[in-house]
PDB file of C-alpha atoms in Angstrom:
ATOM      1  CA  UNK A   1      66.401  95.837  93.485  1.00 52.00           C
ATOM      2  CA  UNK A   2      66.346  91.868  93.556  1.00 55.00           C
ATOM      3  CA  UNK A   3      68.334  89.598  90.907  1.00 63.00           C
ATOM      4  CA  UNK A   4      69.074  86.416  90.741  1.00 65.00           C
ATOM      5  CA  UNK A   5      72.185  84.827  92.525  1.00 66.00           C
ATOM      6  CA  UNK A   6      73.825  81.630  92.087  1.00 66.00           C
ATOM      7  CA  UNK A   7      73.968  78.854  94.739  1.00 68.00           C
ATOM      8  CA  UNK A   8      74.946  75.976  94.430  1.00 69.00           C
ATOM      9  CA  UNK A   9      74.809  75.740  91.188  1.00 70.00           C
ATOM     10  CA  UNK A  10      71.608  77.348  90.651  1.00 73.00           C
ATOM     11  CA  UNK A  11      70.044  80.612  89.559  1.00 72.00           C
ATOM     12  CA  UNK A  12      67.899  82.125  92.381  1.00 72.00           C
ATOM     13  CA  UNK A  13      65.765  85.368  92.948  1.00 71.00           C
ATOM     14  CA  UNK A  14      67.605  87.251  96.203  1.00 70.00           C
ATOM     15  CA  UNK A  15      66.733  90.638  97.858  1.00 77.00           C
ATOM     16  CA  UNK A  16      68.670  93.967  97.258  1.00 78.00           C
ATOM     17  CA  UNK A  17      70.960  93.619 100.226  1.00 82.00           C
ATOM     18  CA  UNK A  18      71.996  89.782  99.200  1.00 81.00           C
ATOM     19  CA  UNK A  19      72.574  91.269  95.776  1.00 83.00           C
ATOM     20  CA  UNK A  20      74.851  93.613  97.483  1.00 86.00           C
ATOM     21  CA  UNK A  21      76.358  91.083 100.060  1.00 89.00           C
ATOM     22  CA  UNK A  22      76.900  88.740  96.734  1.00 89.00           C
ATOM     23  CA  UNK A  23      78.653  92.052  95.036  1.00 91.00           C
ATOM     24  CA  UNK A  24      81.253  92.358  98.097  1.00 94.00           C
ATOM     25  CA  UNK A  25      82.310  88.953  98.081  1.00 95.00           C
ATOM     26  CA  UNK A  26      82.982  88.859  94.127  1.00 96.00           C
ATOM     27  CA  UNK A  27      85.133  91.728  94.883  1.00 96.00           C
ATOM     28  CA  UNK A  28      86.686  90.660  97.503  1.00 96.00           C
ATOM     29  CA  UNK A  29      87.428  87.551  96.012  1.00 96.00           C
ATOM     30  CA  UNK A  30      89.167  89.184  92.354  1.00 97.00           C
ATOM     31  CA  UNK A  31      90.521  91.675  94.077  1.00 97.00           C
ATOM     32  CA  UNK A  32      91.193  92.084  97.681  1.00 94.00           C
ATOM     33  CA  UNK A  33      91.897  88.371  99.395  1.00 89.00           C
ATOM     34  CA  UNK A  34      95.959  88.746  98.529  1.00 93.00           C
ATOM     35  CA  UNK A  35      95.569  92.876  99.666  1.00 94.00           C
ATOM     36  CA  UNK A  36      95.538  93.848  95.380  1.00 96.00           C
ATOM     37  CA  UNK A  37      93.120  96.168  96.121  1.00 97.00           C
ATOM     38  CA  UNK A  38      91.490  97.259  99.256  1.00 96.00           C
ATOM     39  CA  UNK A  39      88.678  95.386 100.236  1.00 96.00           C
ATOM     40  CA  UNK A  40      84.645  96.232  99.394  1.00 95.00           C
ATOM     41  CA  UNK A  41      82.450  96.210 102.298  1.00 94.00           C
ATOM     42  CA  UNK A  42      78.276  96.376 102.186  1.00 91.00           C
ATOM     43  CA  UNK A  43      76.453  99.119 104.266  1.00 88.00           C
ATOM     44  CA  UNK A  44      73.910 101.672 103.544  1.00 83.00           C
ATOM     45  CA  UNK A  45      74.245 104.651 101.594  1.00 80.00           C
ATOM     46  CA  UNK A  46      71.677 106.827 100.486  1.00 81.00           C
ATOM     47  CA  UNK A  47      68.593 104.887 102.209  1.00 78.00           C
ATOM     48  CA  UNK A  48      69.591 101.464 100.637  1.00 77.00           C
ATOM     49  CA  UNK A  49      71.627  98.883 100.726  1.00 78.00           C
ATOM     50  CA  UNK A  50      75.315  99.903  98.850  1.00 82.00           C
ATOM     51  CA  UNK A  51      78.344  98.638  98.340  1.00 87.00           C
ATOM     52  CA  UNK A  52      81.169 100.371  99.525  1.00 90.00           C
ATOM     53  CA  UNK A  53      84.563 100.044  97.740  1.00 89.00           C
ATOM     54  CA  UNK A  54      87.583 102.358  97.200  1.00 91.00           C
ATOM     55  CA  UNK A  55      87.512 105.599  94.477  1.00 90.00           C
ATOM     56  CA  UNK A  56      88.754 104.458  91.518  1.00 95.00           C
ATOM     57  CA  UNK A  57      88.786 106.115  88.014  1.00 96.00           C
ATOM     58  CA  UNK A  58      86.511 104.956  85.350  1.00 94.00           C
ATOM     59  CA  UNK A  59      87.994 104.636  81.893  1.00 95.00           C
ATOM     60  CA  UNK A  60      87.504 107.944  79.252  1.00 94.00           C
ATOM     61  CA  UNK A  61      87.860 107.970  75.604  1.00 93.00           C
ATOM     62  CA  UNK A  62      90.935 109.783  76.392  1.00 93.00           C
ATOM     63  CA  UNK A  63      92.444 106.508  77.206  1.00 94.00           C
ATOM     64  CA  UNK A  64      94.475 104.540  75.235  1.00 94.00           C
ATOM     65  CA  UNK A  65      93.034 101.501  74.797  1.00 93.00           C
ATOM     66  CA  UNK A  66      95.955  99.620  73.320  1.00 94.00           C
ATOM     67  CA  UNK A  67      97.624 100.527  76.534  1.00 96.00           C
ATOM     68  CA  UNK A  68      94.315  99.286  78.844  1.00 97.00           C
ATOM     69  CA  UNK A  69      93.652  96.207  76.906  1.00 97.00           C
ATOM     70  CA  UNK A  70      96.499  93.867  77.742  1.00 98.00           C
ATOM     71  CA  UNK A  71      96.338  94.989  81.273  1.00 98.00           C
ATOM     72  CA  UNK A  72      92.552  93.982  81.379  1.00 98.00           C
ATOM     73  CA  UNK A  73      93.405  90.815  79.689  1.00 98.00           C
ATOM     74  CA  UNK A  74      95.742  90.187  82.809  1.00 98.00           C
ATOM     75  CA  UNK A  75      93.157  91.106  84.796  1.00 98.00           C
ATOM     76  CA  UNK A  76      90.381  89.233  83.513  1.00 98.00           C
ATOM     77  CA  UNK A  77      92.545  86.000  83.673  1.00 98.00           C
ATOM     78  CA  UNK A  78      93.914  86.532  87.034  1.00 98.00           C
ATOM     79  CA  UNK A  79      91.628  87.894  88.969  1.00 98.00           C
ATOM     80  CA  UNK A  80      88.698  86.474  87.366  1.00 97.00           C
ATOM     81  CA  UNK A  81      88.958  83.209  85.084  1.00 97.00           C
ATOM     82  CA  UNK A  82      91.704  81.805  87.582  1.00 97.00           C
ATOM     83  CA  UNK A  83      89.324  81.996  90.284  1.00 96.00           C
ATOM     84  CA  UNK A  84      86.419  80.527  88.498  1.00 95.00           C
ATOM     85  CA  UNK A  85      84.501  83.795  88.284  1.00 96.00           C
ATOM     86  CA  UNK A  86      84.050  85.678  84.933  1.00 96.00           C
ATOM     87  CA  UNK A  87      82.234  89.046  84.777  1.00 96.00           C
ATOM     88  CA  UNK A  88      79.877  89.220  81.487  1.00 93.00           C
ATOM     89  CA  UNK A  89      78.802  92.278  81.216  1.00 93.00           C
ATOM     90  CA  UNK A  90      82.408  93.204  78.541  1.00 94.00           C
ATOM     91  CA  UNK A  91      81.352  97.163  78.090  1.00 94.00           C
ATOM     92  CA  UNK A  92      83.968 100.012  79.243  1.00 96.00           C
ATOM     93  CA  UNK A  93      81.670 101.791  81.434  1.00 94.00           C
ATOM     94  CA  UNK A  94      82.039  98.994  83.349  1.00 95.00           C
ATOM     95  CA  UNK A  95      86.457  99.318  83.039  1.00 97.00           C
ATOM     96  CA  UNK A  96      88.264 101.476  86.008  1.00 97.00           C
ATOM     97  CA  UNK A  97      92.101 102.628  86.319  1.00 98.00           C
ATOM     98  CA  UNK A  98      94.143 102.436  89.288  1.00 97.00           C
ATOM     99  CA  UNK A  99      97.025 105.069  88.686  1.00 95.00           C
ATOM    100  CA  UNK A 100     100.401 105.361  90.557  1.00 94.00           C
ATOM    101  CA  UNK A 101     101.694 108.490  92.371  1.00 94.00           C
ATOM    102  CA  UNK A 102     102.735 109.415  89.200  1.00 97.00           C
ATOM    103  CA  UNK A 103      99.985 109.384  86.994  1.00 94.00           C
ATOM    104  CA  UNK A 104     101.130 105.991  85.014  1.00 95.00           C
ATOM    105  CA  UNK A 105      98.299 103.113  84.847  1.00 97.00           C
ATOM    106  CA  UNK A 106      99.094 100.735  87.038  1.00 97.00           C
ATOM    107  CA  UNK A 107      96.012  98.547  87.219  1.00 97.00           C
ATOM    108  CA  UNK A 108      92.673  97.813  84.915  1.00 98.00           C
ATOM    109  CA  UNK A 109      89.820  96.402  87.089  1.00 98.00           C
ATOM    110  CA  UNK A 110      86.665  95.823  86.447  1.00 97.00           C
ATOM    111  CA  UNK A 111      83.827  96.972  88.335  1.00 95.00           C
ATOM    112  CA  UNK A 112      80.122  96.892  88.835  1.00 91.00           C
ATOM    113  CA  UNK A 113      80.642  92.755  90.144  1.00 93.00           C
ATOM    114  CA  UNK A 114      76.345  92.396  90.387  1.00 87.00           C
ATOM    115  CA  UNK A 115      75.465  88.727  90.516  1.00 85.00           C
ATOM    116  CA  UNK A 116      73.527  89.317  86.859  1.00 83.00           C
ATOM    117  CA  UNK A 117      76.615  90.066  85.417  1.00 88.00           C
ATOM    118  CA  UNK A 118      78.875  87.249  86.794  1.00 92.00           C
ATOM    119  CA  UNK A 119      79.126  83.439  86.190  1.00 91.00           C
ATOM    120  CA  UNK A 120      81.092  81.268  88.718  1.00 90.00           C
ATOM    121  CA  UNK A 121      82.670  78.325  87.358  1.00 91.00           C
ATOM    122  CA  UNK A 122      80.433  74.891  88.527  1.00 83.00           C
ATOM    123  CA  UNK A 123      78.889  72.325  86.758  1.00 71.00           C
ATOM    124  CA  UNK A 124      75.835  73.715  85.460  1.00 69.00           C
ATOM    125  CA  UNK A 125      77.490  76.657  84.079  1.00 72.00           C
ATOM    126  CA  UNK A 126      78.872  76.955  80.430  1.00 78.00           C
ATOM    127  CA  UNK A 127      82.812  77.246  80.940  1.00 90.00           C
ATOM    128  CA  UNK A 128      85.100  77.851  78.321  1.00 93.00           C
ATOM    129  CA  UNK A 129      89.072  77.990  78.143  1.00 94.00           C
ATOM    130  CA  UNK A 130      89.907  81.021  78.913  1.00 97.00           C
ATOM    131  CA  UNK A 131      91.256  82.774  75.320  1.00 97.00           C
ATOM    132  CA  UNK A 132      87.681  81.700  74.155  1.00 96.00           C
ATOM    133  CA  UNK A 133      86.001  83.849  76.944  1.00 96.00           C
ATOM    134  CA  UNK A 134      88.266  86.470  76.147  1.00 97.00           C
ATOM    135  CA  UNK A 135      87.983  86.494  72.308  1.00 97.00           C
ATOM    136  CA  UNK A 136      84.555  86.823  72.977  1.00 96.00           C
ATOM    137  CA  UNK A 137      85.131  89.615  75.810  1.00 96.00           C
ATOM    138  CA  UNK A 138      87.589  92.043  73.937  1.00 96.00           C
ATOM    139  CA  UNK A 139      85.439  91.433  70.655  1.00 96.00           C
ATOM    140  CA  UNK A 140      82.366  92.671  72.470  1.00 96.00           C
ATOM    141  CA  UNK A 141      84.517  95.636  74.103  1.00 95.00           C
ATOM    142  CA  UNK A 142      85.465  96.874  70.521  1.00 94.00           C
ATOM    143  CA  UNK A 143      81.602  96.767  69.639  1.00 94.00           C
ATOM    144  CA  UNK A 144      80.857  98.554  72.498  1.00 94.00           C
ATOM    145  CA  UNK A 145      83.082 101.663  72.025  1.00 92.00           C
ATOM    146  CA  UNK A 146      80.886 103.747  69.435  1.00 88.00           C
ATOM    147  CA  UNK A 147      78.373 103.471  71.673  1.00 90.00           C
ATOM    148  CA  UNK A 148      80.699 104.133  74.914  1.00 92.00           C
ATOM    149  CA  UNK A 149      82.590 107.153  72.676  1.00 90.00           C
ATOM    150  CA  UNK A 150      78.564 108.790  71.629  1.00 89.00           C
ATOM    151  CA  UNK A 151      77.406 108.805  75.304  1.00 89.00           C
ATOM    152  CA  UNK A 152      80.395 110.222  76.686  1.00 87.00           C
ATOM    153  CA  UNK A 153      80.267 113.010  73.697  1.00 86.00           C
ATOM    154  CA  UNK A 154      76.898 113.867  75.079  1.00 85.00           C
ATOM    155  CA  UNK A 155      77.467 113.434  78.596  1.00 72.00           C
TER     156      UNK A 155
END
């Protein structure tokens, strides 16, 4: 479905498969330009356009999220605020695992990069320090786990 995309500064309407194109290169560019993660590719899948990017594991209420916070934290600031991108959509659905051979967490990404929930740092775009954005980030993650911990009880 269409969304709006940033260029240059500004908020425009764009097509389904520039949403998805726009997806790709906000992962690419958090995750995969130093080989952190494997890269995202777009293609179709299922009739429309798709985004294609490795398996990962989506967080649980099984989780411990003292353990899954600080890691997203690191995340957030190095993958994201570093390089002037910032997702704003802060809800765990939206939280994934990377796990060694072992089992252990060894990463906490976040996915579902959609141009509606991302802000790029330019101009015209409201920019705070980064332990601001996060304040504001984790606070909104702690709201959001009743809500996260009901629709997984009922999933």
């Amino acid at each position: 479905k269409s969304q709006h995309v940033v260029q240059n500064g500004r908020r425009v309407v764009a097509d389904a498969e520039k949403v998805a194109q726009k997806a790709v290169a906000y992962w690419n560019m958090a995750y995969s330009d130093d080989k952190w993660l494997p890269p995202a590719a777009f293609g179709k899948w299922g009739g429309g356009e798709a985004i294609i990017m490795p398996d990962l594991e989506k967080v649980s209420v099984s989780v411990d999220r003292q353990q899954v916070l600080p890691m997203l934290k690191e995340t957030l600031k190095g993958r994201f605020f570093d390089r002037a991108i910032w997702h704003q959509d802060p809800s765990w659905r939206n939280v994934a695992l990377v796990r060694s051979k072992a089992g252990i967490i060894s990463k906490v990404v976040m996915i579902d990069l959609e141009p509606r929930r991302m802000i790029e740092k330019v101009e015209v775009s409201e920019w705070k320090d980064f332990m601001t954005m996060w304040t504001e980030f984790e606070e909104a993650l702690e709201h959001d786990w009743k809500n996260f911990e009901r629709a997984e009880a009922t999933a």
